[in-house]
Amino acid sequence: MATYDSVFDTLGLRDWCDGGTSSAPMSMSDLLNQGGAAPEVSLWDLPFPSLDALNSACAAIPQTRDLTLGLETGFLAIRDSLRVVLDPATQPLSWMLRNAISTMVETPWWIVIPVLLLITWAVTRSARLVGFVAVSIGFLAFIDHYVYAMQTLAIIFVCAFICVLFGVPIGIAMSRSDRLQRGTIPVLDMLQTLPPFVYLIPLIFLFSVTEPKLYGIAIILYAIVPVVRLTDLGIRLVDRDVIEAADAFGMTSRQKLFGVQIPLALPNIMAGVNQTIMMSLAMVVIASLVSAPGLGVLVLRGIRNLELGVGLVAGFGIVLLAILLDRVTKASLSRIDASQKHR
C-alpha cells in the first residue's frame, strides 16, 4: 500500500485511479505488499507528494519520466519542420565560422600577428597593450598552441560580431518601446540563467555535430544578452534635457538616435560588447563538447585522458586570451569615454 492511497480513497478517486489498470501485481514490492500489511510511514519519513510518489498510489497520475518523455516526443515531432526553417536561415553562420577559422589558421603567422597588433593599436592607441598582445600570442605560439588560439579567436570574432549586429538593434528597439522591453526581459533572463550545457541539448537534435552552426548558435544565444541589456540601458540613461534640446532644434527621431542617443550611450554599449566577448570565450570552451575547435578541445582532452599538463596549459591559454580581449576592449572603452568628456 502506497503512502498516499488513503488520500485518494478519502477523495473518492479510487475508481479513477484504478481505471484501465490490471489488478495483477507488477513488481516484487507489490507482491511483498500483498503478503501482509504495509509498514507504517512516520510523519518524519513522509515523502513529498511528487509525481512519482502520487503515481505509486494512483496509476492515473503520470510519472516524472512520462513528462520528460512527452517533451522529448513533442520536440522530435516538430524537429523536421524546425529544420526546414532553421537550416537555410543558419547556414550563413556555418559558412562564416568555417571561413573565419580557415582564414585565421591558414594565413601565415607573420601576417596574422602583425594584423592583430595593428588592430590593437587602432582601437587602443597603447604601445604597452600592443606589446602585451605580442608577448601573449608569441607565448601561445612558442608552446605550439598558436593554431588552437587562432581557432578560438576566430569563433569569438564571428559570434561577437553577430551578437552586436543583432543585439544593438534589439536594445535600441527595447529602449523605444516599454511594451517590447517588458516582453523581451523575461526571454533575456531565461537566456542568462540557463546553464550553458542546456543550450546544446536541443541543438544536438536539430543539427549534425559536424556543422559549425551547432556551437555557433549556442554561443550567440549565451553571449548576446549583455549587449542587448546595456544598449537598452545606455539609451534610456541619456539625459532628458539633451533629448528636449534635440527636439527644440527640430531633429527627427532618426537624427536624434544616430546623432545624440547612440553617441552618448556608446560607453554602455561598449561595456556590453566587452561582456559579450567574455561570455563568448567562456562558451567556446563548453562548446568544445560538440566539436567546437580551439583551446577548449585541449581542456576537454585533458579531462577525458586525465592529462593534467595538457588541461592546465590550455586553461592558462584561455585565461591569457580572456585577459588580452578584456584589456583591449576596456582600453577602447576608455578612449570612447575620454572622447565623450572632451565634447
CSV table of C-alpha atoms in Angstrom, one decimal:
chain,number,residue,atom,x,y,z
A,1,MET,CA,0.0,0.0,0.0
A,2,ALA,CA,1.5,3.4,-1.0
A,3,THR,CA,1.7,6.3,1.3
A,4,TYR,CA,-1.0,8.4,-0.4
A,5,ASP,CA,-3.5,5.6,-1.0
A,6,SER,CA,-5.7,6.9,1.8
A,7,VAL,CA,-5.8,10.4,0.3
A,8,PHE,CA,-7.2,9.2,-3.0
A,9,ASP,CA,-9.6,6.8,-1.1
A,10,THR,CA,-10.9,9.6,1.0
A,11,LEU,CA,-11.4,11.8,-2.0
A,12,GLY,CA,-13.3,9.0,-3.7
A,13,LEU,CA,-10.9,8.9,-6.6
A,14,ARG,CA,-10.0,5.2,-6.3
A,15,ASP,CA,-12.1,4.1,-9.3
A,16,TRP,CA,-10.5,6.9,-11.4
A,17,CYS,CA,-7.0,5.9,-10.2
A,18,ASP,CA,-7.5,2.2,-10.9
A,19,GLY,CA,-9.3,2.7,-14.2
A,20,GLY,CA,-7.7,0.7,-17.0
A,21,THR,CA,-5.1,-0.9,-14.8
A,22,SER,CA,-4.6,-4.5,-14.1
A,23,SER,CA,-5.1,-5.9,-10.6
A,24,ALA,CA,-2.2,-8.2,-11.1
A,25,PRO,CA,0.9,-7.4,-9.1
A,26,MET,CA,3.6,-5.8,-11.3
A,27,SER,CA,6.6,-5.7,-9.1
A,28,MET,CA,8.3,-7.5,-6.3
A,29,SER,CA,7.3,-4.8,-3.9
A,30,ASP,CA,3.7,-5.2,-4.9
A,31,LEU,CA,4.0,-8.9,-4.3
A,32,LEU,CA,5.5,-8.3,-0.9
A,33,ASN,CA,2.8,-5.7,0.0
A,34,GLN,CA,0.1,-8.3,-0.9
A,35,GLY,CA,1.7,-10.7,1.6
A,36,GLY,CA,0.9,-8.6,4.6
A,37,ALA,CA,0.2,-5.1,5.9
A,38,ALA,CA,2.2,-2.3,4.6
A,39,PRO,CA,4.7,-0.8,7.0
A,40,GLU,CA,3.5,2.4,8.6
A,41,VAL,CA,5.2,5.6,7.4
A,42,SER,CA,6.0,8.1,10.1
A,43,LEU,CA,5.5,11.8,9.6
A,44,TRP,CA,9.3,12.2,9.6
A,45,ASP,CA,9.6,9.9,6.6
A,46,LEU,CA,6.6,11.3,4.7
A,47,PRO,CA,7.7,11.6,1.0
A,48,PHE,CA,6.9,14.8,-0.8
A,49,PRO,CA,3.8,14.4,-3.0
A,50,SER,CA,5.8,14.4,-6.2
A,51,LEU,CA,4.5,12.8,-9.5
A,52,ASP,CA,6.3,9.5,-8.8
A,53,ALA,CA,5.1,9.3,-5.2
A,54,LEU,CA,1.5,10.1,-6.3
A,55,ASN,CA,1.8,7.6,-9.2
A,56,SER,CA,2.6,4.8,-6.8
A,57,ALA,CA,-0.8,5.5,-5.1
A,58,CYS,CA,-2.8,6.4,-8.2
A,59,ALA,CA,-1.8,4.9,-11.6
A,60,ALA,CA,-3.8,7.6,-13.4
A,61,ILE,CA,-1.3,10.3,-12.4
A,62,PRO,CA,1.7,10.3,-14.8
A,63,GLN,CA,5.3,9.7,-13.6
A,64,THR,CA,8.0,12.3,-14.0
A,65,ARG,CA,9.5,10.1,-16.7
A,66,ASP,CA,6.2,10.4,-18.7
A,67,LEU,CA,6.6,14.2,-18.5
A,68,THR,CA,10.1,14.2,-19.9
A,69,LEU,CA,9.3,11.6,-22.4
A,70,GLY,CA,6.3,13.7,-23.6
A,71,LEU,CA,8.6,16.7,-24.0
A,72,GLU,CA,11.1,14.7,-25.9
A,73,THR,CA,8.4,13.1,-28.2
A,74,GLY,CA,6.9,16.6,-28.9
A,75,PHE,CA,10.3,18.1,-29.8
A,76,LEU,CA,11.1,15.1,-32.1
A,77,ALA,CA,7.6,15.5,-33.8
A,78,ILE,CA,8.3,19.2,-34.8
A,79,ARG,CA,12.1,18.7,-35.4
A,80,ASP,CA,11.7,18.2,-39.2
A,81,SER,CA,9.6,21.3,-39.5
A,82,LEU,CA,12.1,23.3,-37.5
A,83,ARG,CA,14.9,22.0,-39.7
A,84,VAL,CA,13.1,23.3,-42.8
A,85,VAL,CA,13.1,26.8,-41.4
A,86,LEU,CA,16.3,26.9,-39.4
A,87,ASP,CA,18.7,25.1,-41.8
A,88,PRO,CA,18.7,27.7,-44.6
A,89,ALA,CA,18.5,30.6,-42.1
A,90,THR,CA,21.5,29.4,-40.1
A,91,GLN,CA,23.6,28.1,-43.0
A,92,PRO,CA,25.4,31.5,-43.4
A,93,LEU,CA,26.6,31.2,-39.8
A,94,SER,CA,28.3,27.9,-40.7
A,95,TRP,CA,30.0,29.5,-43.7
A,96,MET,CA,31.2,32.4,-41.6
A,97,LEU,CA,32.6,30.3,-38.9
A,98,ARG,CA,34.3,27.8,-41.3
A,99,ASN,CA,35.8,30.6,-43.4
A,100,ALA,CA,36.9,32.7,-40.4
A,101,ILE,CA,38.7,29.6,-38.9
A,102,SER,CA,40.2,28.7,-42.2
A,103,THR,CA,41.5,32.3,-42.8
A,104,MET,CA,43.0,32.6,-39.3
A,105,VAL,CA,44.7,29.2,-39.4
A,106,GLU,CA,45.9,29.0,-43.0
A,107,THR,CA,47.2,32.6,-43.3
A,108,PRO,CA,50.9,32.7,-42.3
A,109,TRP,CA,51.6,33.7,-38.7
A,110,TRP,CA,53.8,36.6,-39.9
A,111,ILE,CA,50.7,38.1,-41.5
A,112,VAL,CA,48.1,37.3,-38.8
A,113,ILE,CA,50.1,38.5,-35.8
A,114,PRO,CA,51.0,42.0,-37.3
A,115,VAL,CA,47.4,42.4,-38.4
A,116,LEU,CA,46.2,41.7,-34.9
A,117,LEU,CA,48.7,44.1,-33.5
A,118,LEU,CA,47.6,46.8,-35.9
A,119,ILE,CA,44.0,46.3,-34.9
A,120,THR,CA,45.0,46.5,-31.2
A,121,TRP,CA,46.9,49.8,-31.9
A,122,ALA,CA,44.0,51.2,-33.9
A,123,VAL,CA,41.4,50.7,-31.2
A,124,THR,CA,43.6,51.4,-28.1
A,125,ARG,CA,46.5,53.7,-29.2
A,126,SER,CA,48.5,52.0,-26.4
A,127,ALA,CA,52.0,50.8,-27.2
A,128,ARG,CA,52.1,48.9,-23.8
A,129,LEU,CA,48.9,47.0,-24.8
A,130,VAL,CA,50.3,46.2,-28.2
A,131,GLY,CA,53.4,44.8,-26.6
A,132,PHE,CA,51.3,42.7,-24.2
A,133,VAL,CA,49.3,41.3,-27.1
A,134,ALA,CA,52.5,40.5,-29.0
A,135,VAL,CA,54.0,38.7,-26.0
A,136,SER,CA,50.8,36.8,-25.2
A,137,ILE,CA,50.4,35.5,-28.8
A,138,GLY,CA,54.1,34.8,-29.1
A,139,PHE,CA,54.0,32.8,-25.9
A,140,LEU,CA,51.0,30.7,-27.2
A,141,ALA,CA,52.8,30.1,-30.5
A,142,PHE,CA,56.0,29.2,-28.6
A,143,ILE,CA,54.2,26.4,-26.8
A,144,ASP,CA,52.6,25.2,-30.0
A,145,HIS,CA,49.1,26.5,-29.1
A,146,TYR,CA,49.0,29.1,-31.9
A,147,VAL,CA,46.5,27.2,-34.1
A,148,TYR,CA,44.2,26.4,-31.2
A,149,ALA,CA,44.3,30.1,-30.1
A,150,MET,CA,43.6,31.4,-33.6
A,151,GLN,CA,40.6,29.0,-33.9
A,152,THR,CA,39.3,30.3,-30.6
A,153,LEU,CA,39.7,33.9,-31.6
A,154,ALA,CA,38.0,33.3,-35.0
A,155,ILE,CA,35.0,31.8,-33.3
A,156,ILE,CA,34.8,34.7,-30.8
A,157,PHE,CA,35.2,37.3,-33.5
A,158,VAL,CA,32.4,35.8,-35.6
A,159,CYS,CA,30.0,35.2,-32.7
A,160,ALA,CA,30.6,38.6,-31.1
A,161,PHE,CA,30.1,40.3,-34.4
A,162,ILE,CA,26.7,38.6,-34.9
A,163,CYS,CA,25.8,39.4,-31.3
A,164,VAL,CA,26.5,43.1,-31.9
A,165,LEU,CA,24.8,43.0,-35.3
A,166,PHE,CA,21.5,41.7,-33.8
A,167,GLY,CA,21.9,42.8,-30.1
A,168,VAL,CA,22.3,46.6,-30.7
A,169,PRO,CA,19.2,47.0,-32.8
A,170,ILE,CA,17.2,44.8,-30.4
A,171,GLY,CA,18.4,47.0,-27.5
A,172,ILE,CA,17.5,50.2,-29.4
A,173,ALA,CA,14.0,48.8,-30.1
A,174,MET,CA,13.6,48.0,-26.5
A,175,SER,CA,14.6,51.5,-25.4
A,176,ARG,CA,11.9,52.9,-27.7
A,177,SER,CA,9.1,50.7,-26.5
A,178,ASP,CA,8.2,49.9,-22.9
A,179,ARG,CA,5.9,47.1,-24.1
A,180,LEU,CA,8.7,45.4,-26.1
A,181,GLN,CA,11.1,45.8,-23.1
A,182,ARG,CA,8.6,44.1,-20.8
A,183,GLY,CA,8.2,41.2,-23.3
A,184,THR,CA,11.9,40.8,-24.0
A,185,ILE,CA,13.3,41.0,-20.5
A,186,PRO,CA,11.9,37.6,-19.4
A,187,VAL,CA,13.5,36.0,-22.5
A,188,LEU,CA,16.8,37.6,-21.7
A,189,ASP,CA,16.5,36.4,-18.1
A,190,MET,CA,15.9,32.9,-19.3
A,191,LEU,CA,18.9,33.0,-21.7
A,192,GLN,CA,21.1,34.4,-18.9
A,193,THR,CA,20.2,31.9,-16.2
A,194,LEU,CA,20.0,28.7,-18.3
A,195,PRO,CA,23.1,26.5,-17.6
A,196,PRO,CA,25.4,26.7,-20.6
A,197,PHE,CA,25.1,23.0,-21.3
A,198,VAL,CA,21.4,23.2,-21.7
A,199,TYR,CA,21.8,25.3,-24.9
A,200,LEU,CA,23.5,22.4,-26.6
A,201,ILE,CA,20.7,19.8,-25.9
A,202,PRO,CA,18.0,20.9,-28.4
A,203,LEU,CA,20.7,21.9,-31.0
A,204,ILE,CA,22.2,18.4,-31.0
A,205,PHE,CA,18.8,17.1,-32.1
A,206,LEU,CA,18.5,19.7,-34.8
A,207,PHE,CA,21.9,19.8,-36.4
A,208,SER,CA,24.7,17.5,-37.2
A,209,VAL,CA,27.6,17.6,-34.8
A,210,THR,CA,30.0,18.4,-37.7
A,211,GLU,CA,28.2,21.6,-38.5
A,212,PRO,CA,29.8,24.7,-37.1
A,213,LYS,CA,26.4,26.4,-36.6
A,214,LEU,CA,25.6,23.9,-33.9
A,215,TYR,CA,28.1,25.5,-31.5
A,216,GLY,CA,27.8,29.0,-33.1
A,217,ILE,CA,24.1,29.3,-32.2
A,218,ALA,CA,24.7,28.1,-28.7
A,219,ILE,CA,27.5,30.7,-28.2
A,220,ILE,CA,25.4,33.5,-29.7
A,221,LEU,CA,22.3,32.7,-27.6
A,222,TYR,CA,24.5,32.7,-24.5
A,223,ALA,CA,26.5,35.8,-25.2
A,224,ILE,CA,24.0,38.2,-26.8
A,225,VAL,CA,22.3,39.1,-23.5
A,226,PRO,CA,24.7,41.8,-22.2
A,227,VAL,CA,24.9,43.8,-25.4
A,228,VAL,CA,21.1,43.9,-25.6
A,229,ARG,CA,20.6,44.9,-22.0
A,230,LEU,CA,23.3,47.6,-21.9
A,231,THR,CA,22.3,49.1,-25.2
A,232,ASP,CA,18.7,49.5,-23.9
A,233,LEU,CA,20.0,50.8,-20.6
A,234,GLY,CA,22.5,53.2,-22.2
A,235,ILE,CA,19.9,54.9,-24.4
A,236,ARG,CA,17.4,55.1,-21.6
A,237,LEU,CA,20.0,56.9,-19.5
A,238,VAL,CA,20.6,59.7,-22.0
A,239,ASP,CA,19.7,63.0,-20.2
A,240,ARG,CA,16.2,64.1,-21.0
A,241,ASP,CA,17.4,67.7,-21.2
A,242,VAL,CA,19.6,66.7,-24.1
A,243,ILE,CA,16.6,65.0,-25.8
A,244,GLU,CA,14.5,68.1,-25.3
A,245,ALA,CA,17.2,70.3,-26.8
A,246,ALA,CA,17.4,68.0,-29.8
A,247,ASP,CA,13.6,68.3,-30.1
A,248,ALA,CA,13.9,72.1,-29.9
A,249,PHE,CA,16.4,72.0,-32.8
A,250,GLY,CA,13.8,70.1,-34.8
A,251,MET,CA,15.8,66.9,-35.1
A,252,THR,CA,13.9,63.8,-36.4
A,253,SER,CA,13.8,60.6,-34.5
A,254,ARG,CA,16.5,59.1,-36.8
A,255,GLN,CA,18.7,62.2,-36.3
A,256,LYS,CA,18.3,62.0,-32.5
A,257,LEU,CA,19.1,58.3,-32.5
A,258,PHE,CA,22.3,58.4,-34.6
A,259,GLY,CA,23.4,62.0,-33.6
A,260,VAL,CA,22.6,62.1,-29.9
A,261,GLN,CA,21.5,58.9,-28.3
A,262,ILE,CA,23.9,56.3,-29.7
A,263,PRO,CA,27.0,58.5,-29.3
A,264,LEU,CA,26.1,59.3,-25.6
A,265,ALA,CA,25.2,55.6,-25.0
A,266,LEU,CA,28.4,54.3,-26.6
A,267,PRO,CA,30.2,53.7,-23.3
A,268,ASN,CA,27.4,51.5,-22.1
A,269,ILE,CA,27.2,49.8,-25.4
A,270,MET,CA,30.9,49.1,-25.5
A,271,ALA,CA,30.6,47.7,-21.9
A,272,GLY,CA,28.0,45.3,-23.2
A,273,VAL,CA,30.3,44.3,-26.1
A,274,ASN,CA,33.1,43.6,-23.6
A,275,GLN,CA,30.8,41.3,-21.6
A,276,THR,CA,29.6,39.6,-24.8
A,277,ILE,CA,33.2,38.8,-25.8
A,278,MET,CA,34.0,37.4,-22.4
A,279,MET,CA,30.9,35.2,-22.4
A,280,SER,CA,31.6,34.0,-26.0
A,281,LEU,CA,35.1,32.9,-24.8
A,282,ALA,CA,33.5,31.0,-21.8
A,283,MET,CA,31.0,29.3,-24.1
A,284,VAL,CA,33.6,28.4,-26.7
A,285,VAL,CA,35.2,26.1,-24.1
A,286,ILE,CA,31.9,24.4,-23.3
A,287,ALA,CA,31.1,24.1,-27.0
A,288,SER,CA,34.2,22.0,-27.5
A,289,LEU,CA,31.9,19.2,-26.3
A,290,VAL,CA,30.1,19.4,-29.6
A,291,SER,CA,33.1,19.7,-31.9
A,292,ALA,CA,33.9,23.4,-31.5
A,293,PRO,CA,37.7,23.7,-32.3
A,294,GLY,CA,40.1,25.8,-30.3
A,295,LEU,CA,41.7,25.7,-26.8
A,296,GLY,CA,38.6,24.1,-25.4
A,297,VAL,CA,39.4,20.9,-27.2
A,298,LEU,CA,42.7,20.6,-25.3
A,299,VAL,CA,40.9,21.3,-22.0
A,300,LEU,CA,38.4,18.5,-22.9
A,301,ARG,CA,41.3,16.2,-23.8
A,302,GLY,CA,43.0,16.8,-20.5
A,303,ILE,CA,39.8,15.9,-18.7
A,304,ARG,CA,39.0,12.8,-20.7
A,305,ASN,CA,42.5,11.4,-20.8
A,306,LEU,CA,43.5,12.6,-17.3
A,307,GLU,CA,46.4,14.6,-18.9
A,308,LEU,CA,46.9,17.2,-16.2
A,309,GLY,CA,49.5,19.2,-18.0
A,310,VAL,CA,47.6,19.4,-21.3
A,311,GLY,CA,44.5,20.7,-19.5
A,312,LEU,CA,46.3,23.2,-17.3
A,313,VAL,CA,48.4,24.7,-20.1
A,314,ALA,CA,45.3,25.0,-22.3
A,315,GLY,CA,43.4,26.5,-19.4
A,316,PHE,CA,46.2,29.0,-18.9
A,317,GLY,CA,46.0,29.9,-22.6
A,318,ILE,CA,42.3,30.6,-22.3
A,319,VAL,CA,42.9,32.8,-19.3
A,320,LEU,CA,45.5,34.7,-21.3
A,321,LEU,CA,43.1,35.2,-24.2
A,322,ALA,CA,40.5,36.4,-21.7
A,323,ILE,CA,42.8,39.0,-20.2
A,324,LEU,CA,44.0,40.1,-23.6
A,325,LEU,CA,40.5,40.6,-25.0
A,326,ASP,CA,39.3,42.2,-21.8
A,327,ARG,CA,42.2,44.7,-21.7
A,328,VAL,CA,41.8,45.6,-25.4
A,329,THR,CA,38.1,46.2,-25.2
A,330,LYS,CA,38.4,48.2,-21.9
A,331,ALA,CA,41.2,50.3,-23.4
A,332,SER,CA,39.0,51.1,-26.4
A,333,LEU,CA,36.1,51.9,-24.0
A,334,SER,CA,38.4,54.3,-22.1
A,335,ARG,CA,39.2,56.1,-25.3
A,336,ILE,CA,35.5,56.4,-26.1
A,337,ASP,CA,34.9,57.8,-22.6
A,338,ALA,CA,37.7,60.3,-23.0
A,339,SER,CA,36.4,61.5,-26.3
A,340,GLN,CA,32.9,61.9,-24.8
A,341,LYS,CA,34.3,64.1,-22.0
A,342,HIS,CA,36.1,66.3,-24.4
A,343,ARG,CA,33.0,67.1,-26.4
